[in-house]
Coordinates of N, CA, C and O in Angstrom, one line a residue:
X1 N 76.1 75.7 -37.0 CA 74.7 75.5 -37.2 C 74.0 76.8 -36.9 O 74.4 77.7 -36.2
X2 N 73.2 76.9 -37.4 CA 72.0 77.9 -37.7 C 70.9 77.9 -37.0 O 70.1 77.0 -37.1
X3 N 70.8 79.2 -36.0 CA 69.9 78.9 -35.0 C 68.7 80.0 -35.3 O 69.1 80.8 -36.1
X4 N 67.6 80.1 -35.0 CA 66.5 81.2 -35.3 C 65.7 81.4 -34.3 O 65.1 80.4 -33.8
X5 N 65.5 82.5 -33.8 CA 64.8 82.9 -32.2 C 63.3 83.7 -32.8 O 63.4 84.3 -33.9
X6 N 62.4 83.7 -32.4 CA 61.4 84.5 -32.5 C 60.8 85.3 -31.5 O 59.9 85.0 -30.7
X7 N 61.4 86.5 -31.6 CA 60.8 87.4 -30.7 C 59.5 88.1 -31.0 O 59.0 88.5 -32.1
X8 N 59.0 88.3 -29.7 CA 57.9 88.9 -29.3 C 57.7 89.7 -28.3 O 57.8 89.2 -27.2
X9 N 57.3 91.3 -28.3 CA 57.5 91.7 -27.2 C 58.7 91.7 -26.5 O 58.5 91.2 -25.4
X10 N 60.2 91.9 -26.7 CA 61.4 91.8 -26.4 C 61.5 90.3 -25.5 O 61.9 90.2 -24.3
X11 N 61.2 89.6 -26.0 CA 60.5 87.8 -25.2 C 61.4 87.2 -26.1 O 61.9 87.9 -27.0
X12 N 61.6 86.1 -25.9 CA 62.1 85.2 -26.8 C 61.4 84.0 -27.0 O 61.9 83.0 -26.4
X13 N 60.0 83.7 -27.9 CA 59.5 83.2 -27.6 C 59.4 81.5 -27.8 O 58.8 80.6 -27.1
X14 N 60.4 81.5 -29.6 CA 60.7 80.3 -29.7 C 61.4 80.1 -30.0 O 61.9 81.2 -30.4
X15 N 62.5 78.7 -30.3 CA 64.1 79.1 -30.8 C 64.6 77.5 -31.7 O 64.8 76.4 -31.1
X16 N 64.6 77.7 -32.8 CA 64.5 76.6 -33.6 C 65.7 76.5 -34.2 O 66.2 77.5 -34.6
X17 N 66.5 75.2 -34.5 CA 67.7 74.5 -35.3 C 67.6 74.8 -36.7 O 68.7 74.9 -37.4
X18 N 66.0 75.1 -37.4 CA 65.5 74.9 -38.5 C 64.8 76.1 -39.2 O 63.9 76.6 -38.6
X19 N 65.2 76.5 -40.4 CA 64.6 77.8 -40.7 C 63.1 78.2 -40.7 O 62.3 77.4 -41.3
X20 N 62.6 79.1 -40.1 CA 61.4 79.8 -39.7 C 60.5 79.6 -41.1 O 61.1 79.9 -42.1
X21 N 59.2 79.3 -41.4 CA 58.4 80.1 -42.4 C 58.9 81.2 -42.9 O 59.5 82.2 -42.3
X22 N 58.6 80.8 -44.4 CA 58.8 82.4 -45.1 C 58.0 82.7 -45.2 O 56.9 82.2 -45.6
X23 N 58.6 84.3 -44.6 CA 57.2 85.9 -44.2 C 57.0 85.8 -42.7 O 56.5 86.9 -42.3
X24 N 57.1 85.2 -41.9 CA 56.4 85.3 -40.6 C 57.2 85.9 -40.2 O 58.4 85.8 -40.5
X25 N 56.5 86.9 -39.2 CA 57.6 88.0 -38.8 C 57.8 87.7 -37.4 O 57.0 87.2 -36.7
X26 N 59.2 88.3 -36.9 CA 59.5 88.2 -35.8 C 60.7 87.4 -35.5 O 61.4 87.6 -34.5
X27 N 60.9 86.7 -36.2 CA 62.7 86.0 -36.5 C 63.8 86.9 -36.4 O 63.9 88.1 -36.5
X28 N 64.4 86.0 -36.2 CA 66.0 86.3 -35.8 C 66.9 85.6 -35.8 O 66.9 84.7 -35.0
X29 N 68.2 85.7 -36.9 CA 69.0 85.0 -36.6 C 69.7 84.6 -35.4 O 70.0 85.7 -34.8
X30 N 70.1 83.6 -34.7 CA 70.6 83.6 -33.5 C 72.1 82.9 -33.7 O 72.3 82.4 -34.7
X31 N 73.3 82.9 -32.3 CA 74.4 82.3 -32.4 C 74.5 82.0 -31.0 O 74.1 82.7 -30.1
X32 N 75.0 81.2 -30.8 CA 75.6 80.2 -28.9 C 77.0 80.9 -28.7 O 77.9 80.7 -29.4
X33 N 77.0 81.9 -27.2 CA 78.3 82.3 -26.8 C 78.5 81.4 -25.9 O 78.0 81.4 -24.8
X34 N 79.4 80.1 -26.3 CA 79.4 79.2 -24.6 C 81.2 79.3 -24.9 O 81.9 78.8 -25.9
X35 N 81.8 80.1 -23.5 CA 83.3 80.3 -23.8 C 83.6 78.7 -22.8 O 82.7 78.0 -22.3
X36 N 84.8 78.4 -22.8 CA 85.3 76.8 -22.7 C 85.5 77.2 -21.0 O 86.0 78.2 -20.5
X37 N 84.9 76.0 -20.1 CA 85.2 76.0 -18.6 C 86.3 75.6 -18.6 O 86.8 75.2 -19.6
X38 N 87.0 75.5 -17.1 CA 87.7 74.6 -16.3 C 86.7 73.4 -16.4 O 85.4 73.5 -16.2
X39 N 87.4 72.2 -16.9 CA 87.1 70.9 -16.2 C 86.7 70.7 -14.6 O 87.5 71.5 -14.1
X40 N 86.2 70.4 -14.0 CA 85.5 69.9 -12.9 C 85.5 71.6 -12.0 O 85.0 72.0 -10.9
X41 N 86.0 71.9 -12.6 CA 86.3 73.7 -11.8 C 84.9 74.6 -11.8 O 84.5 75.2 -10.9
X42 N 84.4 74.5 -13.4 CA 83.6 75.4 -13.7 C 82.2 75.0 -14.8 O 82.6 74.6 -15.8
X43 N 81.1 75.0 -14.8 CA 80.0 75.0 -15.1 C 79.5 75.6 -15.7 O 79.8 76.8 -15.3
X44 N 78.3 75.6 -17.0 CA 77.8 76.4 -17.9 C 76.3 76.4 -16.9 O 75.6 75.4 -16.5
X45 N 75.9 78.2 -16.7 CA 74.9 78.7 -16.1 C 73.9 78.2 -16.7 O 74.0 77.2 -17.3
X46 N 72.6 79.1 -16.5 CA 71.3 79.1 -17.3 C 71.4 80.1 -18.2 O 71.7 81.2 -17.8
X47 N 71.2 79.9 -19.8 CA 71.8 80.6 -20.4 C 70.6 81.6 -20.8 O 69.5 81.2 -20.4
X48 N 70.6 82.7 -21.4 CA 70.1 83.9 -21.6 C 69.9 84.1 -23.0 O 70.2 83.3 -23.8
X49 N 69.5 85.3 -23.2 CA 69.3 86.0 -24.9 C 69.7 87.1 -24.8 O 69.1 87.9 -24.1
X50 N 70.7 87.6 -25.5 CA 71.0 89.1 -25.8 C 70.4 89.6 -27.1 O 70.8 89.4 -28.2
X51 N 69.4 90.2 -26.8 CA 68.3 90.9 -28.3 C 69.2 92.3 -28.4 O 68.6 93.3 -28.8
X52 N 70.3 92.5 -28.1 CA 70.9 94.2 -28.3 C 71.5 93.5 -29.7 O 71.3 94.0 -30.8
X53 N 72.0 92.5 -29.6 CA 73.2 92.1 -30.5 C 72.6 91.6 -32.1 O 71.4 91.8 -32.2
X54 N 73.3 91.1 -33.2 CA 72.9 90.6 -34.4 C 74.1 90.1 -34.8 O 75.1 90.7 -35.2
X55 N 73.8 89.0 -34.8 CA 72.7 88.1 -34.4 C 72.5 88.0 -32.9 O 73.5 88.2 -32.1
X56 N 71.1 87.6 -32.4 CA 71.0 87.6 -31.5 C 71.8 86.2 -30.5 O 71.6 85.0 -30.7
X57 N 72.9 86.7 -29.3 CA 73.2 86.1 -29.0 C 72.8 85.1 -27.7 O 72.7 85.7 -26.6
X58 N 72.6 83.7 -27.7 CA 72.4 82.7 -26.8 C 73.8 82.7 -26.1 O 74.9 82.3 -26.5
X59 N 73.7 83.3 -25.0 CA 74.7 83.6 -24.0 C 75.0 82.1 -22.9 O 74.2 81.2 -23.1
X60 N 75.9 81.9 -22.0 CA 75.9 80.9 -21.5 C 77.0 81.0 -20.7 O 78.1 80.7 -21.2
X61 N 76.7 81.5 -19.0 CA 77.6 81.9 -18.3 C 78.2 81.4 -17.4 O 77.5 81.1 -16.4
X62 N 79.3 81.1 -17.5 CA 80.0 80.3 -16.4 C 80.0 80.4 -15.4 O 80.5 81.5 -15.0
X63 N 79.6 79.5 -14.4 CA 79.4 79.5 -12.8 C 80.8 78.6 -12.4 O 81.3 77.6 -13.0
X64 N 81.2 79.3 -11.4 CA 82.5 78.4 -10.5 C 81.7 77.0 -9.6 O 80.7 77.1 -8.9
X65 N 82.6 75.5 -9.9 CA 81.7 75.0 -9.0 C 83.0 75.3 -7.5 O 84.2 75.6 -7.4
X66 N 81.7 75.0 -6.5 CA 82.3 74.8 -5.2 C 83.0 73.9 -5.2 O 83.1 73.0 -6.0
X67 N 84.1 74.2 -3.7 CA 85.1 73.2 -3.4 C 83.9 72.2 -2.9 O 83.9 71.1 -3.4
X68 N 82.8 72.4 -1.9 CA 82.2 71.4 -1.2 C 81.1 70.8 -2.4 O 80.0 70.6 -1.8
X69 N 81.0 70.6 -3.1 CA 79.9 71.2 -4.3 C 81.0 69.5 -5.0 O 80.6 68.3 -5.0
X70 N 82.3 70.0 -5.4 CA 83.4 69.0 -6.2 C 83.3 67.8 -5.3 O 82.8 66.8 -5.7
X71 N 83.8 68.1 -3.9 CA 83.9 67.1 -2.7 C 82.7 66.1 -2.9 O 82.8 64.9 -3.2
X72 N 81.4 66.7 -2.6 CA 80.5 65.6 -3.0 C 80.4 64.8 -3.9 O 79.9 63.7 -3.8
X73 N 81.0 65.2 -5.0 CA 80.7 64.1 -6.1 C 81.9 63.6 -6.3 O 81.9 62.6 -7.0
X74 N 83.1 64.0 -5.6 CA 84.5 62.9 -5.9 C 84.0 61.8 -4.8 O 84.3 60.6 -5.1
X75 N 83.1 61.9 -3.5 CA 82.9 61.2 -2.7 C 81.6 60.0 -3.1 O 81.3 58.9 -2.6
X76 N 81.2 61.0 -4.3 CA 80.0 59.4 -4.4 C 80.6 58.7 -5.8 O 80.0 57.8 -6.3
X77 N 81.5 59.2 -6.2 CA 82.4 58.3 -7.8 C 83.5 57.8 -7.2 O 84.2 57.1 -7.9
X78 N 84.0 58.0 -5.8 CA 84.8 57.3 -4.9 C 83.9 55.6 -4.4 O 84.2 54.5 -4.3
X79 N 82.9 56.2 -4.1 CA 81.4 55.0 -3.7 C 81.8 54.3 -4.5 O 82.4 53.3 -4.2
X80 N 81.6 54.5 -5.7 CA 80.9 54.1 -6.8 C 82.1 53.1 -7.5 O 81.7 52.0 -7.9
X81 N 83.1 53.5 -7.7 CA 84.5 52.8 -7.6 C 84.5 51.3 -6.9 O 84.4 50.1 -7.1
X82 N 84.7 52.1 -6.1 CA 85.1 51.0 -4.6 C 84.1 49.6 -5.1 O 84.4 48.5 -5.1
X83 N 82.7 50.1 -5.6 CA 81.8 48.6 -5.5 C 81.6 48.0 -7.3 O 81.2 46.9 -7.6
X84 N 81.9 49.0 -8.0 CA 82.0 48.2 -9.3 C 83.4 47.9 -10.0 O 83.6 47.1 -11.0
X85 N 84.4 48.7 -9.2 CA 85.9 48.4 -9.7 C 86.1 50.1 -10.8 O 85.3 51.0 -11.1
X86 N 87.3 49.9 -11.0 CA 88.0 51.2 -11.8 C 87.8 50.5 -13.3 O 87.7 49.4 -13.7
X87 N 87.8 52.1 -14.0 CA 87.4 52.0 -15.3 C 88.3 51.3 -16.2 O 89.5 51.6 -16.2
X88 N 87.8 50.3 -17.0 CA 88.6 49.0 -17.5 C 88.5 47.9 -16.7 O 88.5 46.9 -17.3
X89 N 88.3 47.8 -15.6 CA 88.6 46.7 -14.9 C 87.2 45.6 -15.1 O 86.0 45.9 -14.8
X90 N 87.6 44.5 -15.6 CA 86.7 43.6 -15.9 C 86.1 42.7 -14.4 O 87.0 42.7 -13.6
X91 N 85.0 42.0 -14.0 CA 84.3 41.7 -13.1 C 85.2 40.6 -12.5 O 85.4 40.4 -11.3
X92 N 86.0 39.7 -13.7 CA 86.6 39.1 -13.0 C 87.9 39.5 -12.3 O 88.6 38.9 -11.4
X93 N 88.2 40.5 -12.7 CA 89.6 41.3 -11.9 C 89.4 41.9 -10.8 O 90.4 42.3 -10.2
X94 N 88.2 42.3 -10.4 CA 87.9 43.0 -9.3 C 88.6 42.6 -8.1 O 88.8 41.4 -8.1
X95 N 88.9 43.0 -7.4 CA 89.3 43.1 -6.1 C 88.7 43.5 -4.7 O 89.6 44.1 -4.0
X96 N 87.5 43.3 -4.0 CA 86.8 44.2 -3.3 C 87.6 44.5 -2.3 O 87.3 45.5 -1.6
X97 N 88.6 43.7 -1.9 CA 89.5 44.2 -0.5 C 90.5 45.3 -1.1 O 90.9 46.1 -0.2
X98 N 90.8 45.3 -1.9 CA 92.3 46.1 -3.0 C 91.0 47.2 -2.6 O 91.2 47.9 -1.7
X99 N 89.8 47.3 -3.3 CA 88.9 48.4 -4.1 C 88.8 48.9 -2.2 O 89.5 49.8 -1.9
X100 N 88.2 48.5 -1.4 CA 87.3 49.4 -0.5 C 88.9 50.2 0.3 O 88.9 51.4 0.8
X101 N 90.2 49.2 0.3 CA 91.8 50.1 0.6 C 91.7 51.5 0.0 O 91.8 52.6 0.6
X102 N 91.6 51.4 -1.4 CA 91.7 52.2 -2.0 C 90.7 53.2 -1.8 O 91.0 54.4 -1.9
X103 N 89.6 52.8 -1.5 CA 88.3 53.9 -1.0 C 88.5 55.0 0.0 O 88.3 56.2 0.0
X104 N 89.1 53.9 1.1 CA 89.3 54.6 2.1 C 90.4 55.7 2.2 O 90.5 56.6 3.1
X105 N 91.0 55.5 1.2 CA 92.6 56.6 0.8 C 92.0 57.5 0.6 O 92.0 58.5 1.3
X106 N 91.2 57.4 -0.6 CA 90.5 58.5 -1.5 C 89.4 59.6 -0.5 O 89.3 60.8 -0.6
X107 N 88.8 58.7 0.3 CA 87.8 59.8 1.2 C 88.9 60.3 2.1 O 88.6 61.3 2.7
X108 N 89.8 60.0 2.4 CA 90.6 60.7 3.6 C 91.2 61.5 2.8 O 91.8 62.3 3.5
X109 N 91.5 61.7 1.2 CA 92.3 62.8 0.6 C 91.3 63.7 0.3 O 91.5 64.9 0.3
X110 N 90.0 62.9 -0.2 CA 89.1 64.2 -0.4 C 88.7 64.9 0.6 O 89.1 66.0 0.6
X111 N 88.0 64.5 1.6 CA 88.3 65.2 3.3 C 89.1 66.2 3.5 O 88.7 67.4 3.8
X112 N 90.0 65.7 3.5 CA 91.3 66.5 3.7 C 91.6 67.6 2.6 O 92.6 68.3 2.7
X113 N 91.0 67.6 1.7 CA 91.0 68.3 0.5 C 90.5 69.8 1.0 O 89.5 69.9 1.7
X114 N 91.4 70.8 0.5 CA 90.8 72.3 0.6 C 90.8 73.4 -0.6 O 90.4 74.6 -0.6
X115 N 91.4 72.9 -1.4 CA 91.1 73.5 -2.9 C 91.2 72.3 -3.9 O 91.4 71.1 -3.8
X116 N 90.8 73.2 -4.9 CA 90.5 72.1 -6.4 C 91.6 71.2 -6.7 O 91.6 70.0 -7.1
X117 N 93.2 72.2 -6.3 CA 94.5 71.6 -6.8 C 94.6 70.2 -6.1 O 95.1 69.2 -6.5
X118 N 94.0 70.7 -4.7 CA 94.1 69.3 -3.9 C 93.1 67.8 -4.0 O 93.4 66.7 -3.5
X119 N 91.7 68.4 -5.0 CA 91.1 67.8 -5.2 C 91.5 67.0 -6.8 O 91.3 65.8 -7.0
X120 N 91.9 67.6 -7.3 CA 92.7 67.4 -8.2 C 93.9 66.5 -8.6 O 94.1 66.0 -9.7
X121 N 94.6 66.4 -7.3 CA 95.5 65.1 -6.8 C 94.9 63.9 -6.0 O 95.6 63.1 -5.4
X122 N 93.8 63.8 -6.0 CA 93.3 62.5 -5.1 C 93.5 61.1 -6.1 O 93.3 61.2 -7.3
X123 N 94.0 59.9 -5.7 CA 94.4 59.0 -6.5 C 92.8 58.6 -7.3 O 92.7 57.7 -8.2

């Protein structure tokens, strides 16, 4: 896809899907640098404009997530488990004594968790 930036004053002022007016000055072809993360590992930044380049490139920089950062959110999709059941599992299949067993495994592995690899193995 075809992206178009309009600079102004080395600004980037507008940035459209769809081609610019013909004649209006200040366009720019643009292109999306977003290189591929780690799954649950790593996250796309706040992305930027590189006006050196041509086309001009929409940059998009990978941030590492935290181990304590991961932990939080295995701990609230651990929650979240435990009281609506595992994915596929239909309402009548539920189990809440099976489910909150299993809860309690999972926060004691994520807990106990000190890197990703270990976060990584939690059932």
């Amino acid at each position: 896809m075809t992206i178009w930036v309009k600079v102004s004053n080395d600004t980037v002022v507008q940035c459209w899907d769809t081609p610019p007016p013909a004649g209006e000055e200040g366009w720019r072809e643009a292109i999306e640098v977003r290189l591929p993360v780690t799954q649950y590992r790593e996250v796309y930044g706040q992305h930027y404009f590189d006006l050196t380049k041509t086309p001009v490139e929409i940059v998009w920089p990978i941030e590492a997530v935290s181990i304590e950062d991961r932990k939080a959110t295995a701990l609230n999709y651990a929650k979240f488990l435990s009281e609506k059941g595992e994915p596929g599992t239909s309402p009548a299949d539920f189990d809440p004594i099976a489910a909150q067993a299993l809860y309690l495994t999972r926060v004691a592995a994520i807990e106990a968790a000190e890197t990703h690899d270990d976060l990584d193995a939690v059932p």
